[in-house]
Each structure stands twice: as structure tokens, then as C-alpha cells.
Amino acid sequence: MDNCLFCNIIAGKIPSACVYQDDKTYAFRDITPAAPTHVLVVPKAHVGGMSAVDELDDATLAACLRTVKKVAELEGLTNGFRTISNCGDDARQSVPHLHFHVLGGKRLSEKMD
Ligand code: DGP
């Protein structure tokens, strides 16, 4: 998708700090980190968000979760980490390309909202 920010990052048209990638997923550092480690995991195929995951094949969906785990390993998050996927306006999703925030490297807030 030409006008999708994360599609342009995946394509290398917009620079990003890549942490990991494979044929189905791309992981890169969030531009406004909320924790010492704040990485975004995205499928390379465009899908708008969690409410549209039926558009993704199961292998890609599974690959996203495996990449979350891989990022946690690469970042040394042995004491735990948090994975969040904001979906839609109430959740304040700001980029309409499915992504999983991987947060860690400190003791995170108990609050989820
Ligand atoms: P969300 O609000 O859940 O849709 O998260 C979108 C995240 O994307 C937000 O934490 C900031 C991040 N972000 C926005 N623009 C850019 C960018 O150009 N580069 C990078 N690396 N991250 C971005």
C-alpha cells in the first residue's frame, strides 16, 4: 500500500532501526519509545489491524507471534515483556497497519489503559 507508513518502512522507503526480519515479518524500533525496549512487529503483508486479521493467512499471523518472541530474545528480555496491539479509535491506534508493540527492559506499569 503506497500510502501506508509501515508499508513504506518495510519497503525501505522510510528509514527505520530494524531489529529482526524474515520473509513474513519486520521488527523495528518505535520512534517514540515508551520503555527501554520498544519494538514494533508487523506483517510484511498489509492488513489494517487486529479487526482485519481474517485477511491474513495463518502462517503470517503465527509468524508475527514468533517474531515477538524472537525480538524478546534478541533484546535480552529474560525478566519479561509486554505485547500490545492497539485496534481502532478507542484503543488509539494511530497507524492502520497491524502491529504488535513489544515493551520491556524495565518493570512496566500495572495499568493497561
Ligand atoms: P499505535 O498508536 O498503536 O498505532 O502505534 C503506532 C506506533 O508507531 C507509535 O508508538 C509510534 C510509532 N511510529 C509512528 N511513526 C513512526 C515512524 O515513522 N517510525 C517508527 N519507527 N515508528 C513510528
PDB file of C-alpha atoms and ligand atoms in Angstrom:
ATOM      1  CA  MET A   1       0.000   0.000   0.000  1.00  0.00           C
ATOM      2  CA  ASP A   2       1.687   3.157  -1.267  1.00  0.00           C
ATOM      3  CA  ASN A   3       0.147   5.461   1.338  1.00  0.00           C
ATOM      4  CA  CYS A   4       0.742   3.213   4.355  1.00  0.00           C
ATOM      5  CA  LEU A   5       3.533   4.386   6.688  1.00  0.00           C
ATOM      6  CA  PHE A   6       4.538   0.911   7.822  1.00  0.00           C
ATOM      7  CA  CYS A   7       4.410  -0.500   4.271  1.00  0.00           C
ATOM      8  CA  ASN A   8       6.847   2.268   3.299  1.00  0.00           C
ATOM      9  CA  ILE A   9       9.079   1.404   6.273  1.00  0.00           C
ATOM     10  CA  ILE A  10       9.018  -2.293   5.324  1.00  0.00           C
ATOM     11  CA  ALA A  11       9.917  -1.340   1.738  1.00  0.00           C
ATOM     12  CA  GLY A  12      12.859   0.754   2.989  1.00  0.00           C
ATOM     13  CA  LYS A  13      11.403   3.978   1.563  1.00  0.00           C
ATOM     14  CA  ILE A  14      11.320   5.415   5.098  1.00  0.00           C
ATOM     15  CA  PRO A  15      14.313   4.656   7.343  1.00  0.00           C
ATOM     16  CA  SER A  16      13.867   2.542  10.460  1.00  0.00           C
ATOM     17  CA  ALA A  17      16.019   0.758  13.011  1.00  0.00           C
ATOM     18  CA  CYS A  18      15.499  -2.879  12.108  1.00  0.00           C
ATOM     19  CA  VAL A  19      15.775  -5.393  14.940  1.00  0.00           C
ATOM     20  CA  TYR A  20      14.807  -8.523  13.018  1.00  0.00           C
ATOM     21  CA  GLN A  21      13.104  -9.567   9.820  1.00  0.00           C
ATOM     22  CA  ASP A  22      12.187 -12.689   7.937  1.00  0.00           C
ATOM     23  CA  ASP A  23      10.151 -13.388   4.842  1.00  0.00           C
ATOM     24  CA  LYS A  24       6.817 -12.645   6.566  1.00  0.00           C
ATOM     25  CA  THR A  25       7.550 -10.115   9.307  1.00  0.00           C
ATOM     26  CA  TYR A  26       9.552  -6.966  10.080  1.00  0.00           C
ATOM     27  CA  ALA A  27      10.542  -5.706  13.551  1.00  0.00           C
ATOM     28  CA  PHE A  28      11.857  -2.193  14.153  1.00  0.00           C
ATOM     29  CA  ARG A  29      12.291   0.285  16.978  1.00  0.00           C
ATOM     30  CA  ASP A  30       9.365   2.569  17.821  1.00  0.00           C
ATOM     31  CA  ILE A  31      10.172   6.211  17.087  1.00  0.00           C
ATOM     32  CA  THR A  32       8.709   7.296  20.462  1.00  0.00           C
ATOM     33  CA  PRO A  33       9.818   4.558  22.848  1.00  0.00           C
ATOM     34  CA  ALA A  34       7.742   4.034  25.986  1.00  0.00           C
ATOM     35  CA  ALA A  35      10.279   1.647  27.554  1.00  0.00           C
ATOM     36  CA  PRO A  36      13.998   0.848  27.188  1.00  0.00           C
ATOM     37  CA  THR A  37      12.964  -1.743  24.625  1.00  0.00           C
ATOM     38  CA  HIS A  38      10.039  -0.701  22.430  1.00  0.00           C
ATOM     39  CA  VAL A  39       9.896  -2.619  19.185  1.00  0.00           C
ATOM     40  CA  LEU A  40       7.074  -2.865  16.654  1.00  0.00           C
ATOM     41  CA  VAL A  41       6.436  -6.212  14.965  1.00  0.00           C
ATOM     42  CA  VAL A  42       4.469  -6.023  11.728  1.00  0.00           C
ATOM     43  CA  PRO A  43       3.467  -8.444   8.995  1.00  0.00           C
ATOM     44  CA  LYS A  44       5.042  -7.530   5.665  1.00  0.00           C
ATOM     45  CA  ALA A  45       1.636  -8.048   4.073  1.00  0.00           C
ATOM     46  CA  HIS A  46      -0.670  -5.099   4.641  1.00  0.00           C
ATOM     47  CA  VAL A  47      -3.605  -5.610   6.969  1.00  0.00           C
ATOM     48  CA  GLY A  48      -5.241  -2.753   8.819  1.00  0.00           C
ATOM     49  CA  GLY A  49      -5.235  -4.141  12.344  1.00  0.00           C
ATOM     50  CA  MET A  50      -6.488  -6.869  14.648  1.00  0.00           C
ATOM     51  CA  SER A  51     -10.071  -6.460  13.468  1.00  0.00           C
ATOM     52  CA  ALA A  52      -8.955  -7.399   9.958  1.00  0.00           C
ATOM     53  CA  VAL A  53      -6.717 -10.393  10.715  1.00  0.00           C
ATOM     54  CA  ASP A  54      -9.047 -12.669   8.752  1.00  0.00           C
ATOM     55  CA  GLU A  55      -7.380 -11.115   5.697  1.00  0.00           C
ATOM     56  CA  LEU A  56      -4.044 -12.638   6.775  1.00  0.00           C
ATOM     57  CA  ASP A  57      -3.007 -16.225   6.160  1.00  0.00           C
ATOM     58  CA  ASP A  58      -2.439 -18.314   9.276  1.00  0.00           C
ATOM     59  CA  ALA A  59       1.288 -18.743   8.601  1.00  0.00           C
ATOM     60  CA  THR A  60       1.825 -14.971   8.596  1.00  0.00           C
ATOM     61  CA  LEU A  61      -0.265 -14.499  11.711  1.00  0.00           C
ATOM     62  CA  ALA A  62       1.737 -17.168  13.527  1.00  0.00           C
ATOM     63  CA  ALA A  63       4.977 -15.675  12.235  1.00  0.00           C
ATOM     64  CA  CYS A  64       4.099 -12.351  13.892  1.00  0.00           C
ATOM     65  CA  LEU A  65       3.889 -14.021  17.304  1.00  0.00           C
ATOM     66  CA  ARG A  66       7.098 -15.965  16.704  1.00  0.00           C
ATOM     67  CA  THR A  67       8.811 -12.712  15.799  1.00  0.00           C
ATOM     68  CA  VAL A  68       7.563 -11.148  19.037  1.00  0.00           C
ATOM     69  CA  LYS A  69       9.283 -13.985  20.914  1.00  0.00           C
ATOM     70  CA  LYS A  70      12.401 -13.650  18.767  1.00  0.00           C
ATOM     71  CA  VAL A  71      12.603  -9.910  19.479  1.00  0.00           C
ATOM     72  CA  ALA A  72      12.304 -10.552  23.218  1.00  0.00           C
ATOM     73  CA  GLU A  73      15.202 -12.991  22.970  1.00  0.00           C
ATOM     74  CA  LEU A  74      17.330 -10.664  20.855  1.00  0.00           C
ATOM     75  CA  GLU A  75      16.674  -7.781  23.245  1.00  0.00           C
ATOM     76  CA  GLY A  76      17.534  -9.914  26.276  1.00  0.00           C
ATOM     77  CA  LEU A  77      14.129  -9.508  27.925  1.00  0.00           C
ATOM     78  CA  THR A  78      14.637 -12.518  30.181  1.00  0.00           C
ATOM     79  CA  ASN A  79      12.646 -10.984  33.051  1.00  0.00           C
ATOM     80  CA  GLY A  80       9.506 -10.467  30.968  1.00  0.00           C
ATOM     81  CA  PHE A  81       7.929  -8.208  28.423  1.00  0.00           C
ATOM     82  CA  ARG A  82       4.518  -6.894  27.304  1.00  0.00           C
ATOM     83  CA  THR A  83       2.880  -7.263  23.899  1.00  0.00           C
ATOM     84  CA  ILE A  84       0.108  -4.873  22.864  1.00  0.00           C
ATOM     85  CA  SER A  85      -1.809  -4.435  19.640  1.00  0.00           C
ATOM     86  CA  ASN A  86      -3.984  -1.327  19.605  1.00  0.00           C
ATOM     87  CA  CYS A  87      -7.025  -1.648  17.353  1.00  0.00           C
ATOM     88  CA  GLY A  88      -9.262   1.193  16.309  1.00  0.00           C
ATOM     89  CA  ASP A  89     -10.084   4.596  17.667  1.00  0.00           C
ATOM     90  CA  ASP A  90     -10.908   3.719  21.283  1.00  0.00           C
ATOM     91  CA  ALA A  91      -7.523   1.983  21.577  1.00  0.00           C
ATOM     92  CA  ARG A  92      -5.873   5.000  19.920  1.00  0.00           C
ATOM     93  CA  GLN A  93      -4.429   3.020  17.038  1.00  0.00           C
ATOM     94  CA  SER A  94      -2.558   5.661  15.067  1.00  0.00           C
ATOM     95  CA  VAL A  95      -1.068   3.616  12.228  1.00  0.00           C
ATOM     96  CA  PRO A  96      -3.550   1.424  10.336  1.00  0.00           C
ATOM     97  CA  HIS A  97      -1.185  -1.471   9.633  1.00  0.00           C
ATOM     98  CA  LEU A  98      -1.347  -4.392  12.093  1.00  0.00           C
ATOM     99  CA  HIS A  99       1.461  -4.094  14.632  1.00  0.00           C
ATOM    100  CA  PHE A 100       2.454  -5.563  17.944  1.00  0.00           C
ATOM    101  CA  HIS A 101       4.279  -3.356  20.433  1.00  0.00           C
ATOM    102  CA  VAL A 102       6.954  -5.273  22.352  1.00  0.00           C
ATOM    103  CA  LEU A 103       7.806  -3.416  25.545  1.00  0.00           C
ATOM    104  CA  GLY A 104      10.368  -4.336  28.155  1.00  0.00           C
ATOM    105  CA  GLY A 105      13.655  -3.605  29.823  1.00  0.00           C
ATOM    106  CA  LYS A 106      12.048  -2.154  32.945  1.00  0.00           C
ATOM    107  CA  ARG A 107       9.283  -3.037  35.395  1.00  0.00           C
ATOM    108  CA  LEU A 108       6.205  -1.928  33.464  1.00  0.00           C
ATOM    109  CA  SER A 109       3.149  -0.192  34.886  1.00  0.00           C
ATOM    110  CA  GLU A 110       0.318  -2.342  36.282  1.00  0.00           C
ATOM    111  CA  LYS A 111      -2.113  -0.170  34.325  1.00  0.00           C
ATOM    112  CA  MET A 112      -3.170  -1.447  30.948  1.00  0.00           C
ATOM    113  CA  ASP A 113      -5.112   1.662  29.969  1.00  0.00           C
TER     114      ASP A 113
HETATM  115  P1  DGP B   1      -0.284   2.758  17.637  1.00  0.00           P
HETATM  116  O1  DGP B   1      -0.599   4.008  18.371  1.00  0.00           O
HETATM  117  O2  DGP B   1      -0.602   1.508  18.472  1.00  0.00           O
HETATM  118  O3  DGP B   1      -0.905   2.726  16.258  1.00  0.00           O
HETATM  119  O4  DGP B   1       1.293   2.716  17.459  1.00  0.00           O
HETATM  120  C1  DGP B   1       1.946   3.297  16.402  1.00  0.00           C
HETATM  121  C2  DGP B   1       3.372   3.477  16.819  1.00  0.00           C
HETATM  122  O5  DGP B   1       4.121   3.770  15.658  1.00  0.00           O
HETATM  123  C3  DGP B   1       3.631   4.608  17.801  1.00  0.00           C
HETATM  124  O6  DGP B   1       4.077   4.077  19.053  1.00  0.00           O
HETATM  125  C4  DGP B   1       4.721   5.448  17.161  1.00  0.00           C
HETATM  126  C5  DGP B   1       5.199   4.583  16.022  1.00  0.00           C
HETATM  127  N1  DGP B   1       5.589   5.335  14.846  1.00  0.00           N
HETATM  128  C6  DGP B   1       4.842   6.276  14.189  1.00  0.00           C
HETATM  129  N2  DGP B   1       5.510   6.744  13.131  1.00  0.00           N
HETATM  130  C7  DGP B   1       6.702   6.080  13.112  1.00  0.00           C
HETATM  131  C8  DGP B   1       7.832   6.122  12.240  1.00  0.00           C
HETATM  132  O7  DGP B   1       7.881   6.865  11.257  1.00  0.00           O
HETATM  133  N3  DGP B   1       8.868   5.307  12.538  1.00  0.00           N
HETATM  134  C9  DGP B   1       8.848   4.466  13.628  1.00  0.00           C
HETATM  135  N4  DGP B   1       9.941   3.693  13.833  1.00  0.00           N
HETATM  136  N5  DGP B   1       7.800   4.381  14.457  1.00  0.00           N
HETATM  137  C10 DGP B   1       6.745   5.184  14.198  1.00  0.00           C
END
